[in-house]
Short mmCIF file of C-alpha atoms and ligand atoms in Angstrom, two decimals:
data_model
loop_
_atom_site.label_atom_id
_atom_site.label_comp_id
_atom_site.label_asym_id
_atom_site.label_seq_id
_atom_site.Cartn_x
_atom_site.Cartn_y
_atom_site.Cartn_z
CA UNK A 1 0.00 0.00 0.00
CA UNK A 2 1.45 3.25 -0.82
CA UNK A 3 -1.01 5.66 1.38
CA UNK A 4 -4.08 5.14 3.79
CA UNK A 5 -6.03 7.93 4.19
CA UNK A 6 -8.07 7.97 7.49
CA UNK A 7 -11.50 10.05 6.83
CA UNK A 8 -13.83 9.05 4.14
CA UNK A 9 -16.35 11.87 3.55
CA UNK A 10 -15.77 14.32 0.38
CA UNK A 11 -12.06 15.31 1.18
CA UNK A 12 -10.96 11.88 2.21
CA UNK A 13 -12.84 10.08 -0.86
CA UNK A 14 -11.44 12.72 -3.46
CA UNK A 15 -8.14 12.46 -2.49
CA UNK A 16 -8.03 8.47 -2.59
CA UNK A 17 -9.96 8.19 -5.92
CA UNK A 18 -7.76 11.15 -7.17
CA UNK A 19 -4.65 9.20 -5.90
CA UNK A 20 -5.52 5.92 -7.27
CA UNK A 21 -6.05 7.63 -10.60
CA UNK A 22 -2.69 8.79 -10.76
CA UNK A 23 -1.39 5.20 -9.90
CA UNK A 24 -0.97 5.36 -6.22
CA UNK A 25 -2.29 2.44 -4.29
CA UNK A 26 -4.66 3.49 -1.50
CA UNK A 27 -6.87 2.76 1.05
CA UNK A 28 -9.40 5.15 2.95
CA UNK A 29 -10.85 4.09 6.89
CA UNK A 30 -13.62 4.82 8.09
CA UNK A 31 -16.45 3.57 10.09
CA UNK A 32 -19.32 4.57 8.09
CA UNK A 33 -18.03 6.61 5.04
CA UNK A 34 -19.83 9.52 3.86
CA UNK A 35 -22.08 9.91 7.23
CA UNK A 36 -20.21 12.97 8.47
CA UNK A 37 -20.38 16.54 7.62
CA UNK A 38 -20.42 15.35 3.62
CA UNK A 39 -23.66 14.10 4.58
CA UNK A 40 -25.36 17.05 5.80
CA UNK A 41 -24.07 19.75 3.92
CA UNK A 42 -25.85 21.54 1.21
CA UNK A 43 -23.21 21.80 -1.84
CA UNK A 44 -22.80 25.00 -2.71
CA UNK A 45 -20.13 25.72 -5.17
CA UNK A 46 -20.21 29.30 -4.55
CA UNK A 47 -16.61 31.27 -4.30
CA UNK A 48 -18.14 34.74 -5.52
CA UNK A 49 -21.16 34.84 -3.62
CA UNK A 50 -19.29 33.72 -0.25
CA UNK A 51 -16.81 36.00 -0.68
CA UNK A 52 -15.54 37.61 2.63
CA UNK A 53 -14.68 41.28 2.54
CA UNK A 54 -10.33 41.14 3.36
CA UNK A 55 -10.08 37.25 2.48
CA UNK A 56 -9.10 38.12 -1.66
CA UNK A 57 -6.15 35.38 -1.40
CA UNK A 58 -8.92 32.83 -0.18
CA UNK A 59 -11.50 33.97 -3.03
CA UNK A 60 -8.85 33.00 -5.67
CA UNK A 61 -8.18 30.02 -4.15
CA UNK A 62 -11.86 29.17 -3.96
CA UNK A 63 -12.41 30.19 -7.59
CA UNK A 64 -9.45 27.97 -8.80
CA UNK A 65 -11.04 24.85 -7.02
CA UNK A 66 -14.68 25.65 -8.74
CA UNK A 67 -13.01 26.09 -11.84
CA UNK A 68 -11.92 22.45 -11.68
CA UNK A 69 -15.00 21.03 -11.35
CA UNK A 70 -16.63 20.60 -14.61
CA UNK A 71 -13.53 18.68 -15.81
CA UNK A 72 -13.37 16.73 -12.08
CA UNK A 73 -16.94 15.92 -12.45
CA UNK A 74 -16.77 14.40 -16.17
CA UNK A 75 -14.01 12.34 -15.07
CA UNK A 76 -15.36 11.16 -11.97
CA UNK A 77 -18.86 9.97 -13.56
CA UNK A 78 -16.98 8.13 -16.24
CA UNK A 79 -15.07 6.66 -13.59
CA UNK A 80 -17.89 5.54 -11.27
CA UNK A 81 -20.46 5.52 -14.15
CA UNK A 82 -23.35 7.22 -12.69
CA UNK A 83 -24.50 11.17 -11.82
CA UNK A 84 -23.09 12.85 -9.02
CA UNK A 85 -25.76 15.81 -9.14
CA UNK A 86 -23.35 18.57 -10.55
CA UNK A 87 -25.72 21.67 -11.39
CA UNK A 88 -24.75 25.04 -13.02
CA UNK A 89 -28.02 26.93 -13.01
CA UNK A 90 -26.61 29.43 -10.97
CA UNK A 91 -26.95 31.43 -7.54
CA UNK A 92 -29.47 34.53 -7.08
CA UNK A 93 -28.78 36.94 -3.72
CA UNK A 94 -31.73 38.79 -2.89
CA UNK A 95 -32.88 41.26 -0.97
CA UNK A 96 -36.27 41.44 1.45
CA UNK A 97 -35.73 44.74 2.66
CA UNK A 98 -34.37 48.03 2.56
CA UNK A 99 -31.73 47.21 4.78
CA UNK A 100 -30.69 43.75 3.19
CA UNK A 101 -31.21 45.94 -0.47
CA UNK A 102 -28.18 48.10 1.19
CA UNK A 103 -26.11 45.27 2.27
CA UNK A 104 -26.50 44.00 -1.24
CA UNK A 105 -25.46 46.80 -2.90
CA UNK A 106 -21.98 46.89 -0.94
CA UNK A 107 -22.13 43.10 -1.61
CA UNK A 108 -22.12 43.57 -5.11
CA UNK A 109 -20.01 46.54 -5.18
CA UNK A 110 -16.99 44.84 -3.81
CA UNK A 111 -17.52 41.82 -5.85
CA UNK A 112 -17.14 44.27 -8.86
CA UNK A 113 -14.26 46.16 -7.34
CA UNK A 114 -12.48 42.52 -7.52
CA UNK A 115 -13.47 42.07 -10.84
CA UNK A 116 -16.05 38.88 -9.91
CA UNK A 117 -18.82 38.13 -12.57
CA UNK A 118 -21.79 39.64 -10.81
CA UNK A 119 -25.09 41.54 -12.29
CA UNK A 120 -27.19 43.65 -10.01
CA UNK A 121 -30.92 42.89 -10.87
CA UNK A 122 -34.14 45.29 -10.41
CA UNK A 123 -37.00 43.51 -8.14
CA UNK A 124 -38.81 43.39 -11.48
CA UNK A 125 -35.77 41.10 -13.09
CA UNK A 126 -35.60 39.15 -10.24
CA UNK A 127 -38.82 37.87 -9.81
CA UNK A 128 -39.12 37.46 -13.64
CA UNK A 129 -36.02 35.02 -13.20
CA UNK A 130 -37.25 32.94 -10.32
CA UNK A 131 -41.10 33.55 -10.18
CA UNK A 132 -41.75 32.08 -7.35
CA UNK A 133 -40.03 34.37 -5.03
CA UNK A 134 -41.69 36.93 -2.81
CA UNK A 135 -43.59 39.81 -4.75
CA UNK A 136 -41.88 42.13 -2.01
CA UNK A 137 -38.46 41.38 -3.10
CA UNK A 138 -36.41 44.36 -3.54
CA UNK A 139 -33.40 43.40 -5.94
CA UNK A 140 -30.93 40.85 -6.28
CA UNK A 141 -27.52 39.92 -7.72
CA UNK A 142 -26.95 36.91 -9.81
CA UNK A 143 -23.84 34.49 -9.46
CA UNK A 144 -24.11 32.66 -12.58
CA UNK A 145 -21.20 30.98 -12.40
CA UNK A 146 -21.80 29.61 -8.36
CA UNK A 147 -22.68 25.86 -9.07
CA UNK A 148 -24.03 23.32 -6.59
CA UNK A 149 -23.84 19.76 -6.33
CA UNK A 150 -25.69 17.23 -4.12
CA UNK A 151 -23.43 15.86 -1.98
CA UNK A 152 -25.13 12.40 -1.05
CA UNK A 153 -25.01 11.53 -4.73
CA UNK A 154 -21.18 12.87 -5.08
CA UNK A 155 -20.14 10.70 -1.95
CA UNK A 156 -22.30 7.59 -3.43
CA UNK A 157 -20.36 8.27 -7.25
CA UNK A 158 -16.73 8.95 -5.19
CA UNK A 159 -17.48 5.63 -3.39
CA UNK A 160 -18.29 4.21 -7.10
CA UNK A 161 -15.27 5.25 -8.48
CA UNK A 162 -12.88 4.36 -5.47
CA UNK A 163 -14.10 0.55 -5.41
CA UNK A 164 -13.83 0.51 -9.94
CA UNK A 165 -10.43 2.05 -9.36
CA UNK A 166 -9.07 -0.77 -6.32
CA UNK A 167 -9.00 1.73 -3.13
CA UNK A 168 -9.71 -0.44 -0.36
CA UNK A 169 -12.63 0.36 2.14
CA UNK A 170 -12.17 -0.64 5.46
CA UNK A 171 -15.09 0.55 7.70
CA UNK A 172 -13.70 0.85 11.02
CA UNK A 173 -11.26 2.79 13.06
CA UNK A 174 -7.97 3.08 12.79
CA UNK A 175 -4.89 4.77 14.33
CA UNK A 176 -1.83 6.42 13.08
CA UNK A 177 1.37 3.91 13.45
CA UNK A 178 5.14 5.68 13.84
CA UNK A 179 8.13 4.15 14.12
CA UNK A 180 11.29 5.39 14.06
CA UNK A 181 9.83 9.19 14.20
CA UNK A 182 8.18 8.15 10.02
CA UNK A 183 4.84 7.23 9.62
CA UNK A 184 4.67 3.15 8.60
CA UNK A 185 0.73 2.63 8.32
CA UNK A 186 -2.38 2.25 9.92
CA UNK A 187 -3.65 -0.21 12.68
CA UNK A 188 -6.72 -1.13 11.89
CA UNK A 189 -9.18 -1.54 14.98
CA UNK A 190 -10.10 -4.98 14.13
CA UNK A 191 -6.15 -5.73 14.65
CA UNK A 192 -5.17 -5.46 11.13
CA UNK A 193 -2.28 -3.33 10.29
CA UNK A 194 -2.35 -1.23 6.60
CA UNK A 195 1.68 -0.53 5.88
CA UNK A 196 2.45 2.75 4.50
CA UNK A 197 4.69 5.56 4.07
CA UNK A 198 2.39 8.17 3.74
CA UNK A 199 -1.16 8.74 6.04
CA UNK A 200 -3.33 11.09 5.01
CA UNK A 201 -5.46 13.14 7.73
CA UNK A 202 -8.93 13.99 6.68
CA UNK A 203 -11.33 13.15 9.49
CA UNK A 204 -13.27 16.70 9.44
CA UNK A 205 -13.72 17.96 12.30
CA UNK A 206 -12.47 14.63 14.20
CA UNK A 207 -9.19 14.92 12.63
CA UNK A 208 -7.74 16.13 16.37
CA UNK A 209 -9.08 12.47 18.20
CA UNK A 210 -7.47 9.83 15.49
CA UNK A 211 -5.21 8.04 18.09
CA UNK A 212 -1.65 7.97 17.49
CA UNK A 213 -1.00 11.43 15.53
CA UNK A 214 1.99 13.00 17.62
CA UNK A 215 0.61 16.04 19.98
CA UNK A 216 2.85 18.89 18.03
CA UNK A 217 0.46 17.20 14.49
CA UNK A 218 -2.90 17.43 15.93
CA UNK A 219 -4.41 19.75 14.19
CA UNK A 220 -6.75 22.98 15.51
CA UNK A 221 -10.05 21.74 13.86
CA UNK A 222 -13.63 22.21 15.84
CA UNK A 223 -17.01 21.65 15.35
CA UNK A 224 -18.95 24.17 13.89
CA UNK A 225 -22.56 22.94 14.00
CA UNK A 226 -25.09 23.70 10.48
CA UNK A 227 -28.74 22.75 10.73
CA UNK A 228 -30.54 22.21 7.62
CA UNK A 229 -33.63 21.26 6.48
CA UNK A 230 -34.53 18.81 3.24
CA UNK A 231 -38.33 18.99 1.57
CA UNK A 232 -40.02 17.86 -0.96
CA UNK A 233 -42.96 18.43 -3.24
CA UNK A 234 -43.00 21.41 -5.55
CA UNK A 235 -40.55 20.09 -8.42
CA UNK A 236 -39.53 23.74 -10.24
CA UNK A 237 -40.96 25.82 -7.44
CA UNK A 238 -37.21 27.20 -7.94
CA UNK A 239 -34.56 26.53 -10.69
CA UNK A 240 -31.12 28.20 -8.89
CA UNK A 241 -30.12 28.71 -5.38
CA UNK A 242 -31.29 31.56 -3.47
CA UNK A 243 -29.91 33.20 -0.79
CA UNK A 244 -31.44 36.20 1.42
CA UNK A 245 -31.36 36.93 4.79
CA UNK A 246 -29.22 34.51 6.63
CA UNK A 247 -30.84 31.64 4.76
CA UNK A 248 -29.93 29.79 1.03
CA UNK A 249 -32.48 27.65 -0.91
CA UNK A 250 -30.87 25.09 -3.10
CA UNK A 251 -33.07 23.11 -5.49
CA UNK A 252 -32.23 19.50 -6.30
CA UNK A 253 -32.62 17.64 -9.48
CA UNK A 254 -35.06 15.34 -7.70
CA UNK A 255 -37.40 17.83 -6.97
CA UNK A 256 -36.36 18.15 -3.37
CA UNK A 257 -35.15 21.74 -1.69
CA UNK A 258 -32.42 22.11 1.43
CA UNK A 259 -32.43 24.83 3.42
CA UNK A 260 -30.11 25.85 5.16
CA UNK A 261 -27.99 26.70 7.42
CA UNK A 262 -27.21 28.02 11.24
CA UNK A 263 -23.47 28.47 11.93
CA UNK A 264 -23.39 27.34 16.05
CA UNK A 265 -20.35 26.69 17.91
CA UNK A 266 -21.76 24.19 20.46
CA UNK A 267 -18.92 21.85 20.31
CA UNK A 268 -20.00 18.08 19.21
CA UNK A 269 -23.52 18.62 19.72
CA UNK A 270 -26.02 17.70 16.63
CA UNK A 271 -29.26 18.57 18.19
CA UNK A 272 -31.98 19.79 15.66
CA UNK A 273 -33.13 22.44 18.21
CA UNK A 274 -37.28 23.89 17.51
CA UNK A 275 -35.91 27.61 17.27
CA UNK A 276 -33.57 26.54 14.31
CA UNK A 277 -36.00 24.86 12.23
CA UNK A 278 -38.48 27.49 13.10
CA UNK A 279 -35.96 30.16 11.75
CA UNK A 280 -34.89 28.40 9.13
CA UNK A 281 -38.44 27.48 7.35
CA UNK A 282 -39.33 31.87 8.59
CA UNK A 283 -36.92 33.07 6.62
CA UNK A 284 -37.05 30.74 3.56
CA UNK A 285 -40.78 31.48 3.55
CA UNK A 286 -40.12 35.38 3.17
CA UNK A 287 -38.25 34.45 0.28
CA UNK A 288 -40.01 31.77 -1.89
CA UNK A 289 -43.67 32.16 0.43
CA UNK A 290 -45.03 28.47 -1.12
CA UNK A 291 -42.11 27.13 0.55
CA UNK A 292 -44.97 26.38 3.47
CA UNK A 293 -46.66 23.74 1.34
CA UNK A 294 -44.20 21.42 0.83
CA UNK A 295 -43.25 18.19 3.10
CA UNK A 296 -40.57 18.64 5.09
CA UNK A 297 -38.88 15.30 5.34
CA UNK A 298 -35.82 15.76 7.20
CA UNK A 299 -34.26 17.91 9.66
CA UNK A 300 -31.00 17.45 10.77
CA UNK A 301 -27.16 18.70 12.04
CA UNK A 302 -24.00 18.03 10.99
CA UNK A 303 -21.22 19.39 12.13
CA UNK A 304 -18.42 21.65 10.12
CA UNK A 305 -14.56 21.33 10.40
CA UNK A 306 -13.69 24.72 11.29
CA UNK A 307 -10.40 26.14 11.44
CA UNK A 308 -9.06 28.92 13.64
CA UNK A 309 -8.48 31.23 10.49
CA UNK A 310 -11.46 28.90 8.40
CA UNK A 311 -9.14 28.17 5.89
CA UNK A 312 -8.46 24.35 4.76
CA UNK A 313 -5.22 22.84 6.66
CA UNK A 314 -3.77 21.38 3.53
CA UNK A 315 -0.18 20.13 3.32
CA UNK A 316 2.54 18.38 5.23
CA UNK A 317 2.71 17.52 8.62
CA UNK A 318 5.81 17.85 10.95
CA UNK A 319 5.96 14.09 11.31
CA UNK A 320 7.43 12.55 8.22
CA UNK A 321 4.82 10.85 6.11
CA UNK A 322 1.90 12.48 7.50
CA UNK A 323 -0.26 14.89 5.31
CA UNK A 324 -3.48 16.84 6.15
CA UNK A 325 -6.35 17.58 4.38
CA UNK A 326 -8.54 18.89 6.79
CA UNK A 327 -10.11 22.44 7.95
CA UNK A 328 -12.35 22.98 5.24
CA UNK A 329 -15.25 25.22 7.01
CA UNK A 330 -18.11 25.75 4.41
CA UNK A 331 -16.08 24.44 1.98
CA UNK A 332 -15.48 21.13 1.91
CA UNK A 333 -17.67 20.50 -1.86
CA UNK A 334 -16.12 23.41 -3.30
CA UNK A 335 -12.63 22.75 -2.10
CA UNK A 336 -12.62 18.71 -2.60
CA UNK A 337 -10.99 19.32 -6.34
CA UNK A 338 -7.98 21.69 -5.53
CA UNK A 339 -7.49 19.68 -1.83
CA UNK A 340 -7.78 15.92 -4.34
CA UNK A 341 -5.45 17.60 -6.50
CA UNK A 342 -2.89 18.73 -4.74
CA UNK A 343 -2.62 15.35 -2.45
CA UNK A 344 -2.63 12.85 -4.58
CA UNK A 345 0.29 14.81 -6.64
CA UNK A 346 2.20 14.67 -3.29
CA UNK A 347 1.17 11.08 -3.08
CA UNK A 348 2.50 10.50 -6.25
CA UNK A 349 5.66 11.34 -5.54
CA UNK A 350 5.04 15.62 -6.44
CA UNK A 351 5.55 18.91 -4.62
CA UNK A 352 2.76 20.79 -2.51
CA UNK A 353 1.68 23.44 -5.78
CA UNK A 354 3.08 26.65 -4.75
CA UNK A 355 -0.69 28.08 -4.90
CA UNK A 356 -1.56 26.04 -1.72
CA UNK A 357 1.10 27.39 0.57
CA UNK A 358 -1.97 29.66 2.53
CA UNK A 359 -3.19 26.13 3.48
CA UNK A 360 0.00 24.91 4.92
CA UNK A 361 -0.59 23.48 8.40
CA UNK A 362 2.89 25.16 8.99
CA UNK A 363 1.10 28.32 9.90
CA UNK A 364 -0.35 27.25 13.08
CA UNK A 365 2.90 25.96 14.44
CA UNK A 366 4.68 27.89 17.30
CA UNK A 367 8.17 27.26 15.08
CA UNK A 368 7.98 27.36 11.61
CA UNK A 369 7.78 23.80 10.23
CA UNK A 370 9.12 22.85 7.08
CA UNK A 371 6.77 21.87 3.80
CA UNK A 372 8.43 18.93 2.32
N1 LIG B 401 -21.38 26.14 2.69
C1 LIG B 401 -22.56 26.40 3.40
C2 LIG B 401 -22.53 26.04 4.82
O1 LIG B 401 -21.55 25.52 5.31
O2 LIG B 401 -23.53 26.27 5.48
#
């Protein structure tokens, strides 16, 4: 085996069926693959419209990863030989109120001062693009080029494509083996040993509990909790995400809509509380108002690996051997490509590109540690 990597939701899976593409034999361990935050999040491909005012060097990052996606996506379906629910319809901000009609006019203004493809729409051209959206909307901007895709059917394709390819699943613990200060594998819970040279680290926001990663390589992820709501019923009701307020709106090819989602620092905790899901379904009804009639068939909370500054921890750890790919916030679906990328050239015998050096793990070292 040349690596293991320990984590199997988006990050984990895209990196192994990535690696194995490029010749690298791998295996990925996890309990139940795909059941963590990759379950629960919504998809959003969306590095214009979550642009953070000061965080430029992360918006080009973020658009290089999206851009990778229609060609990541082709490949991956002809690998795995089925849909992962890729969708380029686009994202719509809009705005309820005067104040949010404000707040989206700075929006869009520093979009444009950074040169990102945005058009400011009239209420009028708004609702004449998604109908079904509040008559007392006051204006929106449209994303065209934010994409989504629905994560349950990405993790079920990377899955696909990892067992056509020959990465081995085991579905069960495991914890980091060192000896003689290098990384040699993996022992497996069920007493199994995987032998390795190189361990990847992408277990979310457990990535700090896998037993056996040194104290000075744990890295400084935490939970950030995101409840979200799935419903069904009203096929078309909307064609592209919406966002307004604090809430988005993704439609799904099924006919389905998620809501979502809260952003709650309550440590490990994946309550769906009444408040949330009250907020949640108040705001997406001042939005799209026949949002009220559908089912709502699910409710739930998964929980975010957040990073102290919420960028990805992407790159070599001090222990020899040892690479992370973890950290990814929000963006775990929009980041998979660039983080697959950039790991699996390392595991096949590459260098770290030079445009992921803000992701180093280095950064959060007291001493400078060196990339190798
Ligand atoms: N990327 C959206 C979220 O994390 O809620």
């Amino acid at each position: 085996m040349d690596a293991v990597v320990i984590g199997g939701g988006v990050i984990g899976l895209a990196v192994a069926w990535r690696a194995a593409r490029a010749g690298v034999s791998v295996a990925v361990v996890d309990p139940e693959p795909g059941s963590g935050a990759s379950h629960f999040a919504a998809g959003m491909i969306a590095p214009v419209g979550e642009a953070e005012f000061g965080e430029e060097a992360v918006v080009a990052l973020n658009r290089d990863s999206a851009s990778r996606y229609p060609s990541f996506i082709a490949e991956l379906e002809l690998d795995a030989g089925r849909s992962a629910g890729y969708r380029q319809t686009g994202t719509l901000h809009v705005a309820t109120d005067d104040d949010e009609q404000m707040a989206l006019e700075r929006q869009f203004r520093y979009r444009q001062e950074l040169g990102l493809p945005v058009e400011r729409l009239t209420s009028r051209q708004t609702r004449d693009l998604e109908p079904g959206l509040a008559p007392s909307i006051r204006g929106g901007m449209l994303v065209e080029s934010d994409h989504q895709v629905d994560p349950r059917a990405m993790v079920a394709t990377l899955l696909q494509a990892c067992s056509r390819l020959g990465v081995q699943i085991h579905r069960c613990q495991g914890s980091l083996r060192i000896e003689g200060g290098r990384v040699t594998g993996v022992d497996l819970d069920g007493g199994e040993t995987l032998e390795a040279s190189r361990v990847v680290l992408a277990a979310g926001c457990w990535s700090g509990a896998v037993k056996g990663v040194p104290d000075e390589d744990i890295p400084p992820v935490r939970p950030v909790k995101g409840q979200i709501l799935r419903l069904q019923g009203a096929p078309g009701m909307i064609s592209r995400t919406l966002r307004g307020g604090s809430v988005y709106i993704l439609p799904r090819d099924d006919g389905r809509v998620v809501i979502g989602g809260t952003v709650e620092e309550r440590g490990f905790d994946t309550s769906v509380t009444a408040g949330a899901v009250y907020e949640l379904l108040r705001e997406a009804r001042a939005l799209v108002p026949d949002v009220a009639e559908l089912e709502l068939v699910e409710a739930s909370a998964g929980l975010r690996p957040g990073s102290p500054d919420n960028m990805p921890m992407v790159g070599s750890a001090i222990t020899p051997g040892l690479v992370m790919a973890t950290g990814h916030y929000r963006n775990g679906y929009l980041l998979a490509p660039a983080t697959a990328d950039a790991v699996a050239g390392v595991l096949a015998g590459g260098q770290w590109p030079e445009a992921t050096q803000p992701w180093s793990p280095s950064r959060f070292r007291r001493t400078a540690g060196v990339r190798t």
